[in-house]
Amino acid sequence: MIAFIPITTELHFRFAAQFIAPYETRCVVLADMIRRRVRSLYIAVADGHCCAVIAAGLTILHCIPCASSGTMDNSLLQDLQDALEQFLLQKKIVCIHGEAAGNVLFIKALSALGKMPLHTNAYQLMMRTSTTLVPVDIPMTARVQRAAIEDYKMLFPLQEAYLKEEVIPVCRTYNATAARTEFVSLLKTRRIYMVTDNSGMPVAKGGIHAEGMNTVQIGGIYTIPTARRKQYATVLMMQLLADCMQHTKSPVLFVNKSNYAAQQLYAVCGFQAIGDYGILYY
C-alpha cells in the first residue's frame, strides 16, 4: 500500500530534502521548492519507506529514483502506478516535468484515467563534469552583466523569442501576458545575466533558474539569430559558471535533443549528458 503524505511540517521538509539529496542533479527545481518550503509537495510512502517526492500543482515535478535505477520490483512499481492513478484522479494537470523513466509512470497512470499527453518535449539532462574550457575567441565588444528589473523592456524580446523557439509546444498558444509576468518574476527573484554588443543592446541572455541545496539549474539560454556563432553564448556561459563557483554549487541544465548547436556549446563548457528528461503537456 502506497500513501501520498502532504509535506506540511519542518520535519517533513527536512526528510524530503534528505531523500532527494543523492538525486538532486536530476530534480533541481523540486529541490528548489523544498528549499523554499513550498506547500504543494508530497512524500510517497511504501511500507514505511519513502519512494518518491512529488510537487503536485498544475505542473507535476517528481523524484522517483526507483523508476530509473531498477531498485523497486515490478509489483511495487505497479502499486506506485496504481497509487498515482488515485492521487491524480481529482487533479487538473497541465504538464509534467521529470526524468523520462519517471514520466512513464505518470503517462500510464493518466492514460488509465483517459488522459493522454498532447505533446512531449524531449531533452538531454547535462551536468558539468569538467572544469576545463576549450579555448575560444571571445568577441572584444561583448559585455556581460547581471540583469535588473530596469532592463526588462530591452531584454524581454529575447525572452519572448526563446519561449516561442524553444519552449511553447504546438499544442499551446503563446500567452504574452503570462510570459511578461513570469519574466518580471525571474528578474526580481533569480540571477539573470545578459550579454551586450558594442551598441549596448542585449544579444544573449540566460540565468540561474532554480537553486537546490547543492546544485543549480541553468536555463533560458538564448542568443539572437544575428549574433549566433560569434561566441556571445560562450561569454554568457562563462559568467554563469563563475556565478555557480561563487555560490559553491554544481551546475546542471537540460537541452532539447534536436538543438545540436546548444549541445556542442555545453560540451565545450564541460557539460556531459547524464540522462533523458521530458516535459509532457496535457
PDB file of C-alpha atoms in Angstrom:
ATOM      1  CA  MET A   1       0.000   0.000   0.000  1.00  0.00           C
ATOM      2  CA  ILE A   2       1.445   3.355  -1.079  1.00  0.00           C
ATOM      3  CA  ALA A   3       0.236   6.601   0.502  1.00  0.00           C
ATOM      4  CA  PHE A   4       0.895  10.204  -0.511  1.00  0.00           C
ATOM      5  CA  ILE A   5       1.543  12.345   2.558  1.00  0.00           C
ATOM      6  CA  PRO A   6       1.485  16.150   2.189  1.00  0.00           C
ATOM      7  CA  ILE A   7       4.682  17.881   3.297  1.00  0.00           C
ATOM      8  CA  THR A   8       3.491  20.384   5.893  1.00  0.00           C
ATOM      9  CA  THR A   9       5.956  20.384   8.800  1.00  0.00           C
ATOM     10  CA  GLU A  10       9.599  21.324   9.120  1.00  0.00           C
ATOM     11  CA  LEU A  11      10.385  17.664   9.856  1.00  0.00           C
ATOM     12  CA  HIS A  12       8.677  16.656   6.588  1.00  0.00           C
ATOM     13  CA  PHE A  13      10.685  19.205   4.611  1.00  0.00           C
ATOM     14  CA  ARG A  14      13.956  18.030   6.144  1.00  0.00           C
ATOM     15  CA  PHE A  15      13.062  14.420   5.408  1.00  0.00           C
ATOM     16  CA  ALA A  16      12.214  15.263   1.775  1.00  0.00           C
ATOM     17  CA  ALA A  17      15.482  17.186   1.375  1.00  0.00           C
ATOM     18  CA  GLN A  18      17.421  14.223   2.758  1.00  0.00           C
ATOM     19  CA  PHE A  19      15.609  11.812   0.428  1.00  0.00           C
ATOM     20  CA  ILE A  20      16.310  13.712  -2.794  1.00  0.00           C
ATOM     21  CA  ALA A  21      19.866  14.803  -1.885  1.00  0.00           C
ATOM     22  CA  PRO A  22      21.569  11.910  -3.772  1.00  0.00           C
ATOM     23  CA  TYR A  23      19.422  12.642  -6.853  1.00  0.00           C
ATOM     24  CA  GLU A  24      19.358  16.445  -6.733  1.00  0.00           C
ATOM     25  CA  THR A  25      21.143  16.855 -10.068  1.00  0.00           C
ATOM     26  CA  ARG A  26      18.086  15.250 -11.705  1.00  0.00           C
ATOM     27  CA  CYS A  27      15.394  17.306  -9.937  1.00  0.00           C
ATOM     28  CA  VAL A  28      16.828  20.748  -9.110  1.00  0.00           C
ATOM     29  CA  VAL A  29      13.506  22.588  -9.459  1.00  0.00           C
ATOM     30  CA  LEU A  30      11.936  20.190  -6.964  1.00  0.00           C
ATOM     31  CA  ALA A  31      14.906  20.692  -4.619  1.00  0.00           C
ATOM     32  CA  ASP A  32      14.427  24.449  -5.008  1.00  0.00           C
ATOM     33  CA  MET A  33      10.783  24.098  -3.946  1.00  0.00           C
ATOM     34  CA  ILE A  34      11.806  22.103  -0.871  1.00  0.00           C
ATOM     35  CA  ARG A  35      14.461  24.700  -0.011  1.00  0.00           C
ATOM     36  CA  ARG A  36      11.847  27.479  -0.259  1.00  0.00           C
ATOM     37  CA  ARG A  37       9.302  25.414   1.744  1.00  0.00           C
ATOM     38  CA  VAL A  38       6.648  25.476  -0.984  1.00  0.00           C
ATOM     39  CA  ARG A  39       3.376  23.915   0.230  1.00  0.00           C
ATOM     40  CA  SER A  40       2.357  21.704  -2.695  1.00  0.00           C
ATOM     41  CA  LEU A  41       4.709  18.797  -2.077  1.00  0.00           C
ATOM     42  CA  TYR A  42       4.039  15.157  -1.191  1.00  0.00           C
ATOM     43  CA  ILE A  43       6.047  12.187   0.031  1.00  0.00           C
ATOM     44  CA  ALA A  44       5.088   8.775  -1.372  1.00  0.00           C
ATOM     45  CA  VAL A  45       5.488   6.151   1.362  1.00  0.00           C
ATOM     46  CA  ALA A  46       5.542   2.361   0.819  1.00  0.00           C
ATOM     47  CA  ASP A  47       5.849   0.020   3.811  1.00  0.00           C
ATOM     48  CA  GLY A  48       7.195   2.824   5.950  1.00  0.00           C
ATOM     49  CA  HIS A  49       9.823   3.900   3.428  1.00  0.00           C
ATOM     50  CA  CYS A  50       9.823   6.935   1.144  1.00  0.00           C
ATOM     51  CA  CYS A  51       9.916   6.009  -2.555  1.00  0.00           C
ATOM     52  CA  ALA A  52       9.149   9.375  -4.210  1.00  0.00           C
ATOM     53  CA  VAL A  53       8.758  13.112  -3.696  1.00  0.00           C
ATOM     54  CA  ILE A  54       6.241  14.910  -5.900  1.00  0.00           C
ATOM     55  CA  ALA A  55       5.178  18.518  -6.433  1.00  0.00           C
ATOM     56  CA  ALA A  56       1.513  18.476  -7.389  1.00  0.00           C
ATOM     57  CA  GLY A  57       0.223  21.777  -8.679  1.00  0.00           C
ATOM     58  CA  LEU A  58      -0.939  22.389 -12.234  1.00  0.00           C
ATOM     59  CA  THR A  59       2.609  21.328 -13.080  1.00  0.00           C
ATOM     60  CA  ILE A  60       3.848  17.999 -11.710  1.00  0.00           C
ATOM     61  CA  LEU A  61       7.512  17.614 -10.786  1.00  0.00           C
ATOM     62  CA  HIS A  62       8.868  14.370  -9.406  1.00  0.00           C
ATOM     63  CA  CYS A  63      11.806  12.497  -7.974  1.00  0.00           C
ATOM     64  CA  ILE A  64      11.216   8.737  -8.353  1.00  0.00           C
ATOM     65  CA  PRO A  65      14.696   7.160  -8.184  1.00  0.00           C
ATOM     66  CA  CYS A  66      13.404   3.590  -8.277  1.00  0.00           C
ATOM     67  CA  ALA A  67      11.852   4.165 -11.716  1.00  0.00           C
ATOM     68  CA  SER A  68      15.219   4.671 -13.387  1.00  0.00           C
ATOM     69  CA  SER A  69      17.506   2.664 -11.096  1.00  0.00           C
ATOM     70  CA  GLY A  70      15.568  -0.594 -11.159  1.00  0.00           C
ATOM     71  CA  THR A  71      15.703  -0.859  -7.353  1.00  0.00           C
ATOM     72  CA  MET A  72      11.949  -1.419  -6.999  1.00  0.00           C
ATOM     73  CA  ASP A  73      10.444  -4.694  -8.195  1.00  0.00           C
ATOM     74  CA  ASN A  74       7.679  -4.763 -10.802  1.00  0.00           C
ATOM     75  CA  SER A  75       4.881  -5.370  -8.298  1.00  0.00           C
ATOM     76  CA  LEU A  76       5.837  -2.286  -6.267  1.00  0.00           C
ATOM     77  CA  LEU A  77       6.171  -0.210  -9.432  1.00  0.00           C
ATOM     78  CA  GLN A  78       2.663  -1.328 -10.355  1.00  0.00           C
ATOM     79  CA  ASP A  79       1.491  -0.354  -6.857  1.00  0.00           C
ATOM     80  CA  LEU A  80       3.060   3.076  -7.321  1.00  0.00           C
ATOM     81  CA  GLN A  81       1.378   3.471 -10.704  1.00  0.00           C
ATOM     82  CA  ASP A  82      -1.989   2.474  -9.201  1.00  0.00           C
ATOM     83  CA  ALA A  83      -1.460   4.899  -6.304  1.00  0.00           C
ATOM     84  CA  LEU A  84      -0.602   7.684  -8.747  1.00  0.00           C
ATOM     85  CA  GLU A  85      -3.803   6.959 -10.648  1.00  0.00           C
ATOM     86  CA  GLN A  86      -5.858   7.554  -7.494  1.00  0.00           C
ATOM     87  CA  PHE A  87      -3.729  10.517  -6.448  1.00  0.00           C
ATOM     88  CA  LEU A  88      -4.185  12.264  -9.814  1.00  0.00           C
ATOM     89  CA  LEU A  89      -7.876  11.438 -10.166  1.00  0.00           C
ATOM     90  CA  GLN A  90      -9.180  14.805  -8.933  1.00  0.00           C
ATOM     91  CA  LYS A  91      -6.232  16.930 -10.028  1.00  0.00           C
ATOM     92  CA  LYS A  92      -6.030  19.212 -13.043  1.00  0.00           C
ATOM     93  CA  ILE A  93      -2.712  18.563 -14.769  1.00  0.00           C
ATOM     94  CA  VAL A  94      -1.242  20.997 -17.289  1.00  0.00           C
ATOM     95  CA  CYS A  95       2.222  19.488 -17.669  1.00  0.00           C
ATOM     96  CA  ILE A  96       4.690  17.078 -16.101  1.00  0.00           C
ATOM     97  CA  HIS A  97       8.442  17.696 -15.737  1.00  0.00           C
ATOM     98  CA  GLY A  98      10.920  14.989 -14.905  1.00  0.00           C
ATOM     99  CA  GLU A  99      13.229  12.160 -15.820  1.00  0.00           C
ATOM    100  CA  ALA A 100      11.894  10.153 -18.725  1.00  0.00           C
ATOM    101  CA  ALA A 101      11.707   6.908 -16.702  1.00  0.00           C
ATOM    102  CA  GLY A 102       9.588   8.564 -14.019  1.00  0.00           C
ATOM    103  CA  ASN A 103       7.398  10.245 -16.632  1.00  0.00           C
ATOM    104  CA  VAL A 104       6.419   6.788 -17.909  1.00  0.00           C
ATOM    105  CA  LEU A 105       4.647   6.069 -14.607  1.00  0.00           C
ATOM    106  CA  PHE A 106       2.604   9.245 -14.957  1.00  0.00           C
ATOM    107  CA  ILE A 107       1.784   8.519 -18.592  1.00  0.00           C
ATOM    108  CA  LYS A 108       0.444   5.078 -17.618  1.00  0.00           C
ATOM    109  CA  ALA A 109      -1.490   6.388 -14.606  1.00  0.00           C
ATOM    110  CA  LEU A 110      -3.099   9.228 -16.562  1.00  0.00           C
ATOM    111  CA  SER A 111      -3.847   7.053 -19.591  1.00  0.00           C
ATOM    112  CA  ALA A 112      -5.829   4.787 -17.253  1.00  0.00           C
ATOM    113  CA  LEU A 113      -7.879   7.916 -16.472  1.00  0.00           C
ATOM    114  CA  GLY A 114      -8.388   8.597 -20.177  1.00  0.00           C
ATOM    115  CA  LYS A 115      -5.800  11.380 -20.380  1.00  0.00           C
ATOM    116  CA  MET A 116      -3.011  11.261 -22.945  1.00  0.00           C
ATOM    117  CA  PRO A 117      -0.225  13.818 -23.446  1.00  0.00           C
ATOM    118  CA  LEU A 118      -0.865  16.290 -26.243  1.00  0.00           C
ATOM    119  CA  HIS A 119       2.837  16.841 -26.809  1.00  0.00           C
ATOM    120  CA  THR A 120       6.217  15.843 -25.392  1.00  0.00           C
ATOM    121  CA  ASN A 121       9.418  17.882 -25.396  1.00  0.00           C
ATOM    122  CA  ALA A 122      12.418  15.545 -25.167  1.00  0.00           C
ATOM    123  CA  TYR A 123      15.634  16.821 -23.574  1.00  0.00           C
ATOM    124  CA  GLN A 124      19.078  15.672 -22.558  1.00  0.00           C
ATOM    125  CA  LEU A 125      19.907  16.333 -18.923  1.00  0.00           C
ATOM    126  CA  MET A 126      23.501  17.568 -18.701  1.00  0.00           C
ATOM    127  CA  MET A 127      25.864  18.030 -15.772  1.00  0.00           C
ATOM    128  CA  ARG A 128      29.220  19.779 -15.719  1.00  0.00           C
ATOM    129  CA  THR A 129      31.855  17.086 -15.293  1.00  0.00           C
ATOM    130  CA  SER A 130      34.926  19.040 -16.415  1.00  0.00           C
ATOM    131  CA  THR A 131      36.188  22.432 -15.300  1.00  0.00           C
ATOM    132  CA  THR A 132      38.425  22.802 -18.359  1.00  0.00           C
ATOM    133  CA  LEU A 133      37.171  25.209 -21.015  1.00  0.00           C
ATOM    134  CA  VAL A 134      38.078  24.754 -24.666  1.00  0.00           C
ATOM    135  CA  PRO A 135      39.852  27.961 -25.817  1.00  0.00           C
ATOM    136  CA  VAL A 136      37.598  30.225 -27.885  1.00  0.00           C
ATOM    137  CA  ASP A 137      37.943  33.669 -29.440  1.00  0.00           C
ATOM    138  CA  ILE A 138      35.917  35.983 -27.225  1.00  0.00           C
ATOM    139  CA  PRO A 139      34.404  38.982 -29.084  1.00  0.00           C
ATOM    140  CA  MET A 140      36.052  42.209 -27.881  1.00  0.00           C
ATOM    141  CA  THR A 141      32.710  44.005 -27.992  1.00  0.00           C
ATOM    142  CA  ALA A 142      30.966  41.608 -25.607  1.00  0.00           C
ATOM    143  CA  ARG A 143      29.989  42.885 -22.167  1.00  0.00           C
ATOM    144  CA  VAL A 144      28.215  40.665 -19.651  1.00  0.00           C
ATOM    145  CA  GLN A 145      26.282  41.925 -16.655  1.00  0.00           C
ATOM    146  CA  ARG A 146      23.621  40.946 -14.157  1.00  0.00           C
ATOM    147  CA  ALA A 147      20.216  41.957 -15.494  1.00  0.00           C
ATOM    148  CA  ALA A 148      17.962  44.120 -13.343  1.00  0.00           C
ATOM    149  CA  ILE A 149      14.265  44.877 -13.500  1.00  0.00           C
ATOM    150  CA  GLU A 150      15.183  48.123 -15.285  1.00  0.00           C
ATOM    151  CA  ASP A 151      16.465  46.010 -18.187  1.00  0.00           C
ATOM    152  CA  TYR A 152      13.089  44.356 -18.702  1.00  0.00           C
ATOM    153  CA  LYS A 153      11.988  46.403 -21.728  1.00  0.00           C
ATOM    154  CA  MET A 154      15.065  45.708 -23.863  1.00  0.00           C
ATOM    155  CA  LEU A 155      15.541  42.133 -22.628  1.00  0.00           C
ATOM    156  CA  PHE A 156      12.002  40.803 -22.912  1.00  0.00           C
ATOM    157  CA  PRO A 157      12.132  40.419 -26.739  1.00  0.00           C
ATOM    158  CA  LEU A 158      14.894  37.824 -26.222  1.00  0.00           C
ATOM    159  CA  GLN A 159      12.815  36.003 -23.614  1.00  0.00           C
ATOM    160  CA  GLU A 160       9.795  36.068 -25.905  1.00  0.00           C
ATOM    161  CA  ALA A 161      11.804  34.659 -28.821  1.00  0.00           C
ATOM    162  CA  TYR A 162      13.265  31.971 -26.535  1.00  0.00           C
ATOM    163  CA  LEU A 163       9.809  30.857 -25.423  1.00  0.00           C
ATOM    164  CA  LYS A 164       8.490  30.716 -28.980  1.00  0.00           C
ATOM    165  CA  GLU A 165      11.524  28.894 -30.403  1.00  0.00           C
ATOM    166  CA  GLU A 166      12.450  26.554 -27.554  1.00  0.00           C
ATOM    167  CA  VAL A 167       9.580  26.122 -25.098  1.00  0.00           C
ATOM    168  CA  ILE A 168       5.999  26.639 -26.310  1.00  0.00           C
ATOM    169  CA  PRO A 169       4.765  23.369 -27.888  1.00  0.00           C
ATOM    170  CA  VAL A 170       2.468  23.150 -30.896  1.00  0.00           C
ATOM    171  CA  CYS A 171      -0.472  22.289 -28.612  1.00  0.00           C
ATOM    172  CA  ARG A 172      -0.213  25.607 -26.734  1.00  0.00           C
ATOM    173  CA  THR A 173      -0.900  29.220 -27.690  1.00  0.00           C
ATOM    174  CA  TYR A 174       1.679  31.777 -26.646  1.00  0.00           C
ATOM    175  CA  ASN A 175       0.355  33.950 -23.794  1.00  0.00           C
ATOM    176  CA  ALA A 176       2.199  37.269 -23.832  1.00  0.00           C
ATOM    177  CA  THR A 177       0.710  38.490 -20.541  1.00  0.00           C
ATOM    178  CA  ALA A 178       1.753  35.356 -18.672  1.00  0.00           C
ATOM    179  CA  ALA A 179       5.198  35.487 -20.285  1.00  0.00           C
ATOM    180  CA  ARG A 180       5.729  39.086 -19.154  1.00  0.00           C
ATOM    181  CA  THR A 181       4.610  38.321 -15.608  1.00  0.00           C
ATOM    182  CA  GLU A 182       6.904  35.306 -15.379  1.00  0.00           C
ATOM    183  CA  PHE A 183       9.890  37.209 -16.757  1.00  0.00           C
ATOM    184  CA  VAL A 184       9.431  40.082 -14.305  1.00  0.00           C
ATOM    185  CA  SER A 185       9.401  37.497 -11.517  1.00  0.00           C
ATOM    186  CA  LEU A 186      12.610  35.922 -12.859  1.00  0.00           C
ATOM    187  CA  LEU A 187      14.367  39.287 -12.948  1.00  0.00           C
ATOM    188  CA  LYS A 188      13.291  40.005  -9.373  1.00  0.00           C
ATOM    189  CA  THR A 189      13.972  36.611  -7.808  1.00  0.00           C
ATOM    190  CA  ARG A 190      16.658  34.869  -9.905  1.00  0.00           C
ATOM    191  CA  ARG A 191      20.143  35.691 -11.110  1.00  0.00           C
ATOM    192  CA  ILE A 192      19.674  36.575 -14.784  1.00  0.00           C
ATOM    193  CA  TYR A 193      22.570  37.716 -16.939  1.00  0.00           C
ATOM    194  CA  MET A 194      22.756  39.393 -20.341  1.00  0.00           C
ATOM    195  CA  VAL A 195      25.482  39.976 -22.909  1.00  0.00           C
ATOM    196  CA  THR A 196      25.510  43.219 -24.888  1.00  0.00           C
ATOM    197  CA  ASP A 197      27.411  44.121 -28.044  1.00  0.00           C
ATOM    198  CA  ASN A 198      29.107  47.413 -28.922  1.00  0.00           C
ATOM    199  CA  SER A 199      25.723  49.080 -29.444  1.00  0.00           C
ATOM    200  CA  GLY A 200      24.785  48.373 -25.834  1.00  0.00           C
ATOM    201  CA  MET A 201      21.844  46.198 -26.843  1.00  0.00           C
ATOM    202  CA  PRO A 202      21.467  42.658 -25.470  1.00  0.00           C
ATOM    203  CA  VAL A 203      22.378  39.829 -27.835  1.00  0.00           C
ATOM    204  CA  ALA A 204      22.233  36.900 -25.395  1.00  0.00           C
ATOM    205  CA  LYS A 205      20.641  36.113 -22.046  1.00  0.00           C
ATOM    206  CA  GLY A 206      20.269  33.288 -19.539  1.00  0.00           C
ATOM    207  CA  GLY A 207      20.329  32.655 -15.846  1.00  0.00           C
ATOM    208  CA  ILE A 208      20.115  30.515 -12.743  1.00  0.00           C
ATOM    209  CA  HIS A 209      16.512  29.334 -12.917  1.00  0.00           C
ATOM    210  CA  ALA A 210      16.473  27.035  -9.878  1.00  0.00           C
ATOM    211  CA  GLU A 211      18.696  26.549  -6.852  1.00  0.00           C
ATOM    212  CA  GLY A 212      18.747  23.421  -4.754  1.00  0.00           C
ATOM    213  CA  MET A 213      20.815  22.605  -1.705  1.00  0.00           C
ATOM    214  CA  ASN A 214      23.993  21.748  -3.629  1.00  0.00           C
ATOM    215  CA  THR A 215      23.047  22.220  -7.282  1.00  0.00           C
ATOM    216  CA  VAL A 216      21.744  24.969  -9.544  1.00  0.00           C
ATOM    217  CA  GLN A 217      19.909  24.673 -12.839  1.00  0.00           C
ATOM    218  CA  ILE A 218      20.990  26.960 -15.659  1.00  0.00           C
ATOM    219  CA  GLY A 219      18.193  27.856 -18.055  1.00  0.00           C
ATOM    220  CA  GLY A 220      16.685  30.266 -20.520  1.00  0.00           C
ATOM    221  CA  ILE A 221      19.834  30.487 -22.661  1.00  0.00           C
ATOM    222  CA  TYR A 222      19.096  32.408 -25.843  1.00  0.00           C
ATOM    223  CA  THR A 223      21.149  34.287 -28.446  1.00  0.00           C
ATOM    224  CA  ILE A 224      19.556  36.431 -31.132  1.00  0.00           C
ATOM    225  CA  PRO A 225      19.984  34.926 -34.645  1.00  0.00           C
ATOM    226  CA  THR A 226      22.337  37.659 -35.937  1.00  0.00           C
ATOM    227  CA  ALA A 227      24.739  37.112 -33.013  1.00  0.00           C
ATOM    228  CA  ARG A 228      24.961  33.323 -33.179  1.00  0.00           C
ATOM    229  CA  ARG A 229      28.262  31.507 -33.785  1.00  0.00           C
ATOM    230  CA  LYS A 230      30.119  34.597 -32.561  1.00  0.00           C
ATOM    231  CA  GLN A 231      30.857  33.245 -29.044  1.00  0.00           C
ATOM    232  CA  TYR A 232      28.405  35.537 -27.233  1.00  0.00           C
ATOM    233  CA  ALA A 233      26.697  32.466 -25.720  1.00  0.00           C
ATOM    234  CA  THR A 234      30.109  31.220 -24.542  1.00  0.00           C
ATOM    235  CA  VAL A 235      30.714  34.548 -22.782  1.00  0.00           C
ATOM    236  CA  LEU A 236      27.324  34.153 -21.108  1.00  0.00           C
ATOM    237  CA  MET A 237      28.034  30.574 -20.030  1.00  0.00           C
ATOM    238  CA  MET A 238      31.416  31.581 -18.571  1.00  0.00           C
ATOM    239  CA  GLN A 239      29.642  34.168 -16.417  1.00  0.00           C
ATOM    240  CA  LEU A 240      27.009  31.666 -15.311  1.00  0.00           C
ATOM    241  CA  LEU A 241      29.696  29.141 -14.398  1.00  0.00           C
ATOM    242  CA  ALA A 242      31.526  31.835 -12.418  1.00  0.00           C
ATOM    243  CA  ASP A 243      28.244  32.501 -10.597  1.00  0.00           C
ATOM    244  CA  CYS A 244      27.977  28.780  -9.753  1.00  0.00           C
ATOM    245  CA  MET A 245      31.535  28.754  -8.399  1.00  0.00           C
ATOM    246  CA  GLN A 246      30.861  31.858  -6.310  1.00  0.00           C
ATOM    247  CA  HIS A 247      27.856  30.152  -4.710  1.00  0.00           C
ATOM    248  CA  THR A 248      29.747  26.806  -4.469  1.00  0.00           C
ATOM    249  CA  LYS A 249      27.033  24.859  -6.253  1.00  0.00           C
ATOM    250  CA  SER A 250      27.282  22.427  -9.165  1.00  0.00           C
ATOM    251  CA  PRO A 251      25.518  23.400 -12.421  1.00  0.00           C
ATOM    252  CA  VAL A 252      23.142  21.261 -14.448  1.00  0.00           C
ATOM    253  CA  LEU A 253      20.890  22.080 -17.401  1.00  0.00           C
ATOM    254  CA  PHE A 254      18.700  20.370 -19.933  1.00  0.00           C
ATOM    255  CA  VAL A 255      18.797  20.906 -23.665  1.00  0.00           C
ATOM    256  CA  ASN A 256      16.399  19.967 -26.442  1.00  0.00           C
ATOM    257  CA  LYS A 257      17.600  16.786 -28.132  1.00  0.00           C
ATOM    258  CA  SER A 258      17.235  18.445 -31.540  1.00  0.00           C
ATOM    259  CA  ASN A 259      19.309  21.518 -30.621  1.00  0.00           C
ATOM    260  CA  TYR A 260      22.746  20.284 -31.674  1.00  0.00           C
ATOM    261  CA  ALA A 261      24.363  23.731 -31.603  1.00  0.00           C
ATOM    262  CA  ALA A 262      23.433  24.171 -27.939  1.00  0.00           C
ATOM    263  CA  GLN A 263      24.638  20.658 -27.099  1.00  0.00           C
ATOM    264  CA  GLN A 264      28.004  21.491 -28.659  1.00  0.00           C
ATOM    265  CA  LEU A 265      28.226  24.753 -26.702  1.00  0.00           C
ATOM    266  CA  TYR A 266      27.550  22.995 -23.410  1.00  0.00           C
ATOM    267  CA  ALA A 267      30.068  20.252 -24.222  1.00  0.00           C
ATOM    268  CA  VAL A 268      32.704  22.942 -24.811  1.00  0.00           C
ATOM    269  CA  CYS A 269      31.822  24.339 -21.380  1.00  0.00           C
ATOM    270  CA  GLY A 270      32.430  20.977 -19.717  1.00  0.00           C
ATOM    271  CA  PHE A 271      28.909  19.507 -19.613  1.00  0.00           C
ATOM    272  CA  GLN A 272      28.113  15.871 -20.291  1.00  0.00           C
ATOM    273  CA  ALA A 273      24.754  14.163 -20.851  1.00  0.00           C
ATOM    274  CA  ILE A 274      23.667  12.140 -17.802  1.00  0.00           C
ATOM    275  CA  GLY A 275      20.112  11.150 -18.700  1.00  0.00           C
ATOM    276  CA  ASP A 276      16.868  11.736 -20.546  1.00  0.00           C
ATOM    277  CA  TYR A 277      14.404  14.385 -19.381  1.00  0.00           C
ATOM    278  CA  GLY A 278      10.969  15.265 -20.661  1.00  0.00           C
ATOM    279  CA  ILE A 279       8.115  17.742 -20.372  1.00  0.00           C
ATOM    280  CA  LEU A 280       4.674  16.290 -21.048  1.00  0.00           C
ATOM    281  CA  TYR A 281       1.846  18.652 -21.974  1.00  0.00           C
ATOM    282  CA  TYR A 282      -1.789  17.801 -21.203  1.00  0.00           C
TER     283      TYR A 282
END
